[in-house]
Amino acid sequence: MDQLRKTLATIQKYLGQLTLTHKLLVALVAVIAVMSLLLVWSWSAKQEYAEFLPRASDVEQAKAAQWLRNHDVSPEMKGTHPWVPAARQHELFSRYAEAGNLPQDTSMLFQGMLEKQTWYSTRQQNEQTYNLALQNELASVISKFNGISKAMVIIDAPERQGLGAGSRKPTASATVFAQGKNGLDQATVDAIAGLIASSKAGLLIENVRVIDGNMRRQRRATSQEDQAAGNYLEDVTKWENATREKLVNFLSYIPEVMVAVTAQIDNTRLNRTREEFLPKDSGTISLIKRERGSSQTQAGAAPGGEVGIRSNVGMDVNSTGAGAAAGSSIKEDESEFLNFPGRVQDQIIDNKGRPSMVAVSVNVPRAFVASQIPAVASASTPSGGADAAKGPSDEQLRDKFEKDIKPKIIESIVPHVKAMIASENPGLSAEELNKLLLAQVSVAMIPLDISGLTIGSPSMPGAGSGSGAGNGGSSGLPFGLSTPMIENIALGGMALLAMGMMIIMVKRASGGASIPSPEEIVGLPPALATKNDLIGEADESDAPMMGIEVDDAEIRTGKMLDQVTDWVKGSPDGAAKLLNRWIATEL
């Protein structure tokens, strides 16, 4: 603190000697220094942003911006391009690629990495730099996937040869190490292969190999043909679960109903093109392109007889008065037409995935059927109450189920199953389809009462009968206990036991530890007891002297005093001379 005061006093002393101009100059320098520090602080505190998808199209940029907003990231828009914090650029890009949102050809996205290219670099050097940057960027992106700790990517893209020379297709491999000792699942392998294949033009996903570093296995991405076969079980499970859930909700008025659904899925992929030519005047037209015609006609009459009757000539009634006509005719026609046939082309792409056959089985609890039969008690006979308590007979249950409950359930289920399989069976008539549906829907009554709940009101005899009873029903256990009650009691006992053990542990942990007394810490002997406990003349001894603490300086001074005393006793002359010298020096 004193040093600071001296420094401030020195500054104040020399500033006081300056003129007003000098003081203003010093103040100006101080203001400039402060402003420079503020400018540096503002620049350093400003967050650095990086472009999320460099050189992508506007459509892809808008899609990426929407994806970022949906994932709680507010991008900084520069035109139509979203910019994200540079520290999170790789993380967000990895998540974006893992979700399968990258465009088909992402090679343009990685061209912004080529910062090391110069004008004097050769084309081969530029290609090598680009491939190296691309490999490093892909490895960095893949390593940010969930469950991935490290990744290495190698791309072999042969140069294009001249005319007539053979060309080789580019290939790539990625060595990926998962976190821990786990392997890679097929979805991760497909995402990695798709990312690498789309980052290099001409690189097919079939030519990408993914090496599982932990399992030391070679993995291959799933092709389009293999996906249909691999997803069959998934599609079947999805349809069966959805149908079963719908039917269970639909039959929820029946307690403890059992529903089983089995589906057969047609997941073949149909790609068909149909082309049809239309007849004339229905889309097909003919137009004259060129027409040429030539026609020539020439005719002349032969000389005939004179008018009147000549002498000595017999009369001929068949002869005419005029001679035969003579002539010639030439006609040439040539036409050329342009035909435009009408054509209809249909391209049908059907991924199907719809069920072609569905089988449904419904099991109705026996207690529910019994609850639907009204109780009939015979008051005229003494045994009427006992008979009523037994509930309905098996024949009554069977008749009620077959005539009333089963037809209603089948009638309610068949329309839903028909809507699922009608489109996959277009060749069946309505009657054949109904027969098929009736054969595929089965409704039965459970022969034993296994319901864990009491079905029906207490006033209905037989509603709570059976081996398992619900609330208020007999379970066959002593003291009227039921299985849920025993479970609750067991859980309560375990909770009390755990609570008691915890209290005991806390009590033991909170017990005070034995702390030694100050005398024991210092090392002093214990005080003597009173006279009543002494034997003989032990009390006549001197009491122990209390300890005195001395420091090193006192010990050193005492030793020096002892040495001087011994020296004075042993050599008085030398001590006197030394003492005279000290006195003379002081004077």
XYZ file of C-alpha atoms in Angstrom:
587
model
C 0.000 0.000 0.000
C 2.897 2.360 0.800
C 4.439 1.601 -2.579
C 1.182 2.553 -4.276
C 1.062 5.843 -2.354
C 4.635 6.632 -3.369
C 3.840 5.884 -7.022
C 0.751 8.104 -6.954
C 2.703 10.873 -5.248
C 5.425 10.697 -7.918
C 2.834 10.877 -10.689
C 1.107 13.826 -9.029
C 4.451 15.607 -8.533
C 5.502 15.391 -12.171
C 2.019 16.101 -13.526
C 1.940 19.260 -11.467
C 5.048 20.507 -13.265
C 3.409 20.157 -16.722
C 1.729 22.968 -18.559
C -1.935 22.961 -19.527
C -1.118 21.827 -23.072
C 0.930 18.939 -21.810
C -1.823 17.935 -19.404
C -4.379 17.941 -22.234
C -2.028 15.823 -24.337
C -1.647 13.286 -21.534
C -5.426 13.179 -21.050
C -5.897 12.639 -24.785
C -3.426 9.734 -24.766
C -5.246 8.208 -21.784
C -8.613 8.522 -23.557
C -7.171 6.911 -26.703
C -5.760 4.052 -24.634
C -9.106 3.478 -22.907
C -10.974 3.547 -26.226
C -8.491 1.086 -27.715
C -9.028 -1.272 -24.800
C -12.800 -0.973 -25.188
C -12.522 -1.690 -28.923
C -10.359 -4.761 -28.304
C -12.788 -5.938 -25.650
C -15.775 -5.536 -27.972
C -14.016 -7.438 -30.751
C -12.914 -10.230 -28.452
C -16.325 -10.494 -26.774
C -18.187 -10.705 -30.084
C -19.150 -14.267 -30.975
C -17.656 -15.622 -34.161
C -20.108 -17.093 -36.672
C -19.588 -19.581 -39.492
C -21.804 -20.401 -42.461
C -23.830 -23.538 -41.801
C -24.176 -24.849 -45.381
C -21.678 -23.047 -47.607
C -22.530 -22.913 -51.326
C -25.838 -24.744 -50.934
C -28.950 -23.787 -52.889
C -31.544 -21.378 -51.533
C -34.015 -24.210 -50.996
C -31.499 -26.143 -48.907
C -30.594 -22.977 -47.003
C -34.244 -22.362 -46.092
C -34.630 -26.001 -45.041
C -31.505 -25.783 -42.859
C -32.662 -22.528 -41.256
C -36.017 -24.077 -40.364
C -34.268 -27.144 -38.929
C -32.048 -24.945 -36.756
C -35.039 -23.039 -35.397
C -36.831 -26.301 -34.601
C -33.792 -27.387 -32.561
C -33.647 -24.225 -30.406
C -30.830 -22.590 -32.390
C -31.279 -18.999 -33.525
C -29.163 -18.583 -36.672
C -27.898 -15.230 -37.860
C -29.311 -14.756 -41.345
C -27.128 -13.124 -43.975
C -29.455 -12.979 -46.910
C -30.885 -16.493 -47.256
C -27.869 -18.218 -45.687
C -27.978 -19.155 -41.985
C -24.843 -18.591 -39.904
C -24.269 -20.398 -36.610
C -21.675 -19.964 -33.827
C -18.316 -21.248 -35.029
C -17.833 -23.260 -31.840
C -20.994 -25.288 -32.580
C -20.737 -25.498 -36.362
C -19.359 -29.055 -36.420
C -21.791 -30.259 -33.768
C -24.859 -28.858 -35.534
C -23.661 -30.024 -38.944
C -23.144 -33.555 -37.551
C -26.646 -33.625 -36.115
C -28.038 -32.292 -39.388
C -26.204 -34.995 -41.359
C -27.179 -37.723 -38.888
C -30.832 -36.812 -39.358
C -30.442 -37.432 -43.116
C -31.161 -33.867 -44.222
C -28.113 -33.316 -46.430
C -28.695 -32.884 -50.179
C -27.888 -35.646 -52.643
C -24.610 -34.050 -53.751
C -22.846 -32.299 -50.886
C -19.515 -31.896 -52.648
C -20.214 -28.165 -53.059
C -20.542 -27.834 -49.294
C -16.930 -28.847 -48.749
C -15.360 -26.663 -51.425
C -15.287 -23.738 -49.012
C -12.564 -25.546 -47.080
C -9.928 -25.033 -49.746
C -8.266 -22.033 -48.189
C -4.774 -23.368 -48.899
C -5.063 -23.294 -52.681
C -2.900 -20.770 -54.487
C -2.748 -19.615 -58.080
C 0.544 -21.373 -58.701
C -0.674 -24.788 -57.443
C -1.176 -27.471 -60.062
C -4.480 -29.162 -60.679
C -3.246 -32.383 -59.089
C -2.128 -30.519 -55.972
C -5.495 -28.800 -55.721
C -7.287 -32.147 -56.004
C -5.095 -33.658 -53.313
C -5.699 -30.689 -51.031
C -9.428 -30.915 -51.626
C -9.554 -34.663 -50.897
C -7.498 -34.221 -47.741
C -9.726 -31.404 -46.497
C -12.812 -33.420 -47.380
C -11.553 -36.488 -45.516
C -10.696 -34.476 -42.417
C -14.036 -32.699 -42.458
C -15.971 -35.944 -42.875
C -14.020 -37.541 -40.028
C -14.772 -34.541 -37.821
C -18.473 -34.651 -38.692
C -18.788 -38.413 -38.112
C -16.979 -38.193 -34.765
C -19.741 -35.853 -33.552
C -22.441 -38.518 -34.105
C -24.118 -39.864 -30.984
C -22.122 -42.767 -29.571
C -19.063 -42.188 -31.807
C -15.705 -41.341 -30.227
C -13.349 -41.279 -33.224
C -13.537 -41.699 -36.998
C -11.114 -41.755 -39.939
C -12.175 -41.443 -43.586
C -10.184 -42.341 -46.719
C -11.489 -41.565 -50.224
C -9.871 -42.939 -53.380
C -11.068 -40.908 -56.370
C -9.041 -41.811 -59.511
C -8.415 -39.093 -62.047
C -10.358 -39.092 -65.271
C -8.408 -40.532 -68.168
C -8.475 -39.513 -71.805
C -10.636 -40.842 -74.599
C -10.555 -44.605 -74.975
C -8.930 -45.219 -71.608
C -10.635 -47.239 -68.906
C -11.967 -45.462 -65.850
C -12.243 -46.639 -62.270
C -15.065 -45.741 -59.954
C -14.248 -43.892 -56.724
C -14.308 -45.846 -53.474
C -14.213 -44.852 -49.815
C -13.753 -46.428 -46.410
C -14.438 -45.149 -42.899
C -12.961 -46.612 -39.723
C -15.261 -45.743 -36.838
C -14.755 -46.368 -33.120
C -17.853 -46.309 -30.946
C -17.818 -45.100 -27.367
C -16.996 -47.843 -24.893
C -16.856 -51.383 -26.228
C -20.110 -51.308 -28.148
C -20.413 -51.883 -31.869
C -22.191 -49.885 -34.547
C -25.859 -50.398 -35.295
C -27.121 -50.602 -38.866
C -28.790 -47.181 -38.748
C -25.474 -45.512 -37.874
C -23.695 -47.434 -40.645
C -26.304 -46.297 -43.179
C -25.995 -42.671 -42.049
C -22.177 -42.728 -42.282
C -22.182 -44.378 -45.706
C -24.814 -41.956 -46.999
C -22.845 -38.942 -45.780
C -19.610 -40.102 -47.425
C -21.276 -41.152 -50.687
C -23.095 -37.850 -51.073
C -19.970 -35.781 -50.427
C -18.125 -36.965 -53.540
C -19.563 -36.802 -57.046
C -19.741 -40.229 -58.674
C -19.271 -42.137 -55.410
C -21.954 -44.792 -54.972
C -23.149 -45.924 -51.580
C -22.383 -49.523 -52.575
C -18.694 -48.593 -52.874
C -18.450 -47.284 -49.306
C -17.208 -49.593 -46.565
C -17.616 -48.845 -42.873
C -15.143 -50.594 -40.562
C -16.252 -51.168 -36.971
C -13.065 -50.521 -35.007
C -14.305 -52.050 -31.750
C -15.676 -55.262 -33.253
C -13.078 -55.431 -36.072
C -15.802 -56.092 -38.621
C -16.581 -54.751 -42.072
C -20.052 -53.261 -42.423
C -21.980 -52.306 -45.531
C -24.857 -49.900 -45.970
C -28.307 -51.337 -46.561
C -29.335 -51.206 -50.213
C -32.818 -50.313 -51.455
C -33.595 -53.968 -52.152
C -32.413 -55.145 -48.744
C -34.419 -52.509 -46.915
C -37.730 -54.051 -47.968
C -36.711 -57.491 -46.678
C -35.120 -56.120 -43.523
C -38.145 -53.996 -42.650
C -40.682 -56.807 -43.007
C -40.687 -57.724 -39.321
C -40.817 -54.063 -38.359
C -43.789 -53.438 -40.667
C -45.607 -56.529 -39.405
C -45.070 -55.528 -35.776
C -46.251 -51.997 -36.484
C -49.484 -53.127 -38.144
C -50.188 -55.771 -35.496
C -49.626 -53.388 -32.581
C -51.710 -50.646 -34.165
C -54.585 -53.013 -34.954
C -54.475 -54.653 -31.543
C -54.464 -51.287 -29.762
C -57.436 -50.141 -31.816
C -59.437 -53.299 -31.069
C -58.562 -53.253 -27.363
C -59.800 -49.670 -27.099
C -62.871 -50.595 -29.116
C -63.653 -53.533 -26.771
C -62.673 -51.719 -23.595
C -66.183 -52.213 -22.203
C -65.203 -55.877 -21.670
C -62.854 -56.100 -18.654
C -59.770 -58.310 -19.075
C -60.503 -58.953 -22.751
C -57.700 -60.673 -24.686
C -56.992 -59.650 -28.291
C -54.397 -61.219 -30.594
C -53.666 -59.952 -34.115
C -51.564 -61.626 -36.805
C -50.889 -59.734 -40.035
C -49.315 -60.703 -43.326
C -47.739 -57.704 -45.071
C -46.994 -57.307 -48.762
C -44.015 -54.939 -48.799
C -42.952 -55.538 -52.393
C -42.140 -52.442 -54.420
C -43.984 -52.094 -57.734
C -42.609 -49.863 -60.487
C -44.600 -50.189 -63.729
C -44.918 -48.035 -66.841
C -47.921 -48.398 -69.192
C -48.054 -46.792 -72.634
C -51.196 -46.722 -74.818
C -51.760 -45.268 -78.329
C -55.121 -43.645 -78.993
C -57.201 -44.326 -82.135
C -57.904 -41.750 -84.848
C -60.169 -38.861 -83.921
C -59.545 -39.717 -80.263
C -56.163 -38.096 -80.009
C -54.369 -39.301 -83.166
C -54.290 -36.815 -86.095
C -52.881 -36.829 -89.666
C -51.807 -33.629 -91.440
C -50.934 -33.238 -95.159
C -47.276 -32.539 -95.552
C -47.032 -32.605 -99.378
C -49.572 -33.202 -102.230
C -49.031 -33.389 -106.009
C -51.650 -34.142 -108.779
C -51.625 -34.427 -112.628
C -54.720 -34.897 -114.903
C -54.931 -35.013 -118.809
C -58.068 -35.766 -120.890
C -58.217 -35.924 -124.788
C -61.356 -36.856 -126.904
C -62.335 -36.699 -130.754
C -65.514 -37.781 -132.738
C -65.414 -40.037 -135.922
C -67.146 -38.725 -139.169
C -70.814 -39.849 -139.566
C -73.291 -40.295 -142.567
C -75.239 -37.587 -144.274
C -78.734 -36.716 -143.353
C -81.530 -38.392 -145.317
C -82.118 -41.640 -147.256
C -79.924 -42.639 -150.096
C -80.944 -44.772 -153.018
C -80.328 -48.486 -153.265
C -79.387 -48.748 -149.551
C -81.173 -51.146 -147.288
C -82.541 -49.872 -144.106
C -80.626 -50.917 -140.921
C -82.447 -50.170 -137.762
C -79.330 -50.900 -135.573
C -77.025 -48.456 -137.241
C -76.694 -44.956 -135.863
C -76.342 -41.786 -137.632
C -72.946 -40.881 -135.972
C -69.534 -42.556 -135.927
C -67.802 -43.974 -132.776
C -66.235 -41.463 -130.347
C -62.438 -41.524 -129.732
C -60.294 -39.967 -126.876
C -57.601 -40.485 -123.988
C -57.383 -39.581 -120.212
C -54.270 -39.418 -117.830
C -54.571 -38.732 -114.061
C -51.761 -38.837 -111.400
C -52.266 -38.088 -107.676
C -49.554 -38.195 -104.893
C -50.072 -37.159 -101.231
C -47.741 -37.291 -98.163
C -49.133 -37.003 -94.623
C -47.639 -36.304 -91.165
C -49.090 -38.609 -88.517
C -49.207 -37.605 -84.846
C -50.373 -40.598 -82.845
C -52.041 -39.889 -79.515
C -50.294 -41.560 -76.614
C -51.070 -42.047 -72.936
C -48.222 -43.021 -70.611
C -48.838 -44.005 -66.992
C -46.026 -44.558 -64.496
C -47.139 -46.456 -61.421
C -44.905 -46.600 -58.349
C -46.456 -48.499 -55.472
C -44.454 -49.184 -52.314
C -47.358 -51.162 -50.890
C -46.648 -52.083 -47.270
C -50.329 -52.841 -46.674
C -51.624 -56.010 -45.005
C -52.884 -58.672 -47.370
C -54.215 -60.917 -44.623
C -55.220 -60.190 -41.025
C -56.280 -62.725 -38.410
C -57.968 -61.535 -35.211
C -58.695 -63.627 -32.128
C -60.727 -62.297 -29.205
C -61.131 -64.131 -25.884
C -63.972 -62.938 -23.679
C -63.726 -63.609 -19.924
C -66.260 -66.021 -18.492
C -67.130 -63.578 -15.700
C -68.217 -60.951 -18.238
C -70.614 -63.404 -19.875
C -71.966 -64.316 -16.441
C -72.481 -60.653 -15.616
C -74.688 -60.264 -18.701
C -77.116 -62.948 -17.484
C -79.684 -61.508 -15.025
C -79.884 -63.256 -11.658
C -83.037 -65.341 -11.148
C -83.698 -66.374 -7.539
C -86.490 -68.797 -6.727
C -88.311 -67.524 -3.675
C -90.719 -70.476 -3.491
C -88.098 -73.064 -2.600
C -85.719 -72.905 0.333
C -82.845 -73.859 -1.870
C -83.474 -70.983 -4.232
C -80.920 -68.736 -2.549
C -78.216 -71.402 -2.696
C -78.914 -72.103 -6.378
C -78.798 -68.420 -7.177
C -75.505 -68.029 -5.358
C -73.941 -70.677 -7.600
C -74.493 -68.484 -10.631
C -75.588 -69.456 -14.143
C -74.813 -72.898 -15.468
C -72.367 -73.698 -18.242
C -75.191 -74.229 -20.707
C -76.652 -70.810 -19.932
C -73.247 -69.176 -20.371
C -72.672 -70.941 -23.682
C -76.094 -70.008 -25.047
C -75.679 -66.376 -23.980
C -72.242 -66.180 -25.567
C -73.141 -67.880 -28.861
C -76.442 -66.100 -29.424
C -75.811 -62.614 -28.083
C -72.204 -61.630 -27.308
C -70.226 -63.383 -30.057
C -72.304 -62.099 -33.037
C -72.098 -58.520 -31.761
C -68.314 -58.656 -31.373
C -67.825 -60.191 -34.835
C -70.182 -57.653 -36.371
C -68.180 -54.799 -34.844
C -64.727 -56.170 -35.805
C -65.343 -57.309 -39.400
C -65.691 -53.787 -40.946
C -62.295 -52.725 -39.604
C -60.557 -55.857 -40.869
C -62.332 -55.507 -44.216
C -61.051 -51.966 -44.657
C -57.492 -53.215 -44.133
C -57.411 -56.113 -46.601
C -60.001 -55.146 -49.241
C -57.531 -53.140 -51.350
C -55.053 -56.039 -51.464
C -57.695 -58.528 -52.639
C -59.431 -56.801 -55.555
C -60.197 -60.076 -57.342
C -62.547 -61.360 -54.672
C -66.249 -60.777 -54.859
C -68.206 -59.340 -51.959
C -69.487 -62.768 -50.925
C -66.041 -64.365 -51.087
C -64.530 -61.483 -49.126
C -67.161 -61.820 -46.390
C -66.476 -65.553 -46.115
C -62.767 -64.827 -45.845
C -63.354 -62.247 -43.129
C -65.554 -64.580 -41.094
C -62.840 -67.221 -41.301
C -60.155 -64.760 -40.173
C -62.062 -63.413 -37.135
C -62.367 -65.714 -34.147
C -64.235 -64.937 -30.928
C -64.224 -67.409 -28.049
C -65.077 -67.512 -24.362
C -62.358 -68.283 -21.848
C -63.330 -71.625 -20.271
C -61.949 -70.643 -16.850
C -62.629 -67.514 -14.849
C -59.133 -65.992 -14.651
C -60.272 -62.417 -14.252
C -58.513 -60.592 -11.448
C -61.361 -58.103 -11.047
C -64.970 -58.561 -10.023
C -67.117 -58.033 -13.088
C -70.662 -56.878 -12.604
C -72.485 -55.506 -9.636
C -72.568 -57.275 -6.259
C -76.226 -58.025 -6.773
C -75.473 -60.317 -9.695
C -74.672 -63.786 -8.441
C -71.799 -65.405 -10.181
C -70.233 -62.090 -11.072
C -67.454 -62.577 -8.546
C -67.208 -66.355 -8.812
C -64.112 -68.125 -9.989
C -60.625 -68.736 -8.827
C -59.606 -65.078 -8.923
C -61.769 -62.400 -7.314
C -61.703 -58.664 -7.508
C -62.531 -56.096 -4.899
C -64.761 -57.693 -2.321
C -64.545 -61.169 -3.877
C -63.173 -64.320 -2.296
C -59.629 -65.214 -3.293
C -59.291 -68.498 -1.394
C -56.709 -67.014 1.019
C -57.111 -66.992 4.832
C -58.604 -64.001 6.679
C -60.208 -62.803 3.440
C -56.923 -61.595 2.007
C -56.412 -61.119 -1.710
C -53.309 -61.100 -3.847
C -53.227 -57.269 -4.240
C -53.551 -56.892 -0.459
C -50.615 -59.248 0.146
C -48.532 -57.355 -2.393
C -49.326 -54.029 -0.705
C -48.475 -55.436 2.741
C -45.167 -56.827 1.468
C -44.252 -53.530 -0.157
C -45.137 -51.633 3.027
C -43.007 -53.964 5.156
C -40.035 -53.582 2.846
C -40.434 -49.799 2.955
C -40.512 -49.808 6.788
C -37.456 -52.073 6.915
C -35.533 -49.780 4.586
C -36.580 -46.742 6.649
C -35.394 -48.379 9.898
C -32.041 -49.359 8.430
C -31.560 -45.819 7.168
C -32.339 -44.353 10.612
C -29.849 -46.730 12.283
C -27.123 -45.817 9.790
C -27.763 -42.089 10.284
C -27.682 -42.477 14.066
C -24.393 -44.337 13.958
C -22.893 -41.844 11.565
C -23.975 -38.895 13.723
C -22.357 -40.292 16.926
C -19.622 -38.013 18.374
C -16.061 -39.198 17.985
C -13.808 -39.345 21.071
C -11.582 -36.244 21.117
C -8.389 -36.287 23.275
C -8.053 -33.716 26.028
C -5.641 -30.766 25.745
C -3.358 -32.407 28.335
C -3.099 -35.555 26.250
C -2.373 -33.520 23.124
C 0.432 -31.527 24.893
C 1.811 -34.656 26.539
C 1.464 -33.595 30.198
C 1.184 -36.326 32.824
C -2.164 -36.685 34.539
C -2.757 -34.865 37.783
C -2.317 -36.776 41.013
C -5.333 -37.918 42.922
C -6.365 -36.758 46.398
C -4.733 -37.878 49.698
C -7.317 -40.544 50.248
C -5.958 -42.502 47.316
C -2.255 -42.206 48.325
C -0.325 -45.034 49.916
C 2.527 -44.455 52.326
C 4.659 -41.302 51.911
C 3.854 -40.692 48.197
C 2.332 -37.339 49.057
C 5.617 -36.006 50.446
C 7.290 -35.867 47.000
C 7.518 -32.543 45.139
C 4.718 -31.750 42.781
C 5.658 -31.920 39.111
C 6.778 -28.556 37.696
C 4.593 -27.040 35.080
C 6.105 -26.946 31.563
C 7.386 -23.611 30.161
C 7.453 -23.022 26.430
C 10.641 -21.395 25.044
C 11.458 -20.445 21.471
C 14.677 -20.883 19.483
C 15.950 -17.354 20.207
C 15.749 -17.854 23.942
C 17.529 -21.198 23.656
C 20.281 -19.621 21.524
C 20.671 -16.722 23.993
C 20.927 -19.126 26.915
C 23.611 -21.160 25.179
C 25.626 -18.019 24.383
C 25.346 -16.890 28.022
C 26.615 -20.262 29.215
C 29.551 -20.108 26.789
C 30.508 -16.538 27.903
C 30.286 -17.569 31.561
C 32.549 -20.552 30.976
C 34.985 -18.347 29.028
C 35.125 -15.703 31.794
C 35.771 -18.390 34.368
C 38.428 -20.090 32.272
C 40.231 -17.004 30.832
C 39.507 -13.787 32.735
C 42.287 -11.825 30.987
C 41.024 -12.554 27.508
C 37.475 -11.698 28.531
C 38.642 -8.373 30.007
C 40.529 -7.414 26.856
C 37.523 -8.245 24.680
C 35.258 -6.237 26.949
C 37.631 -3.196 26.778
C 37.609 -3.420 22.977
C 33.788 -3.439 22.875
C 33.626 -0.452 25.220
C 36.190 1.488 23.188
C 34.253 0.801 19.989
C 31.005 2.018 21.477
C 32.643 5.211 22.751
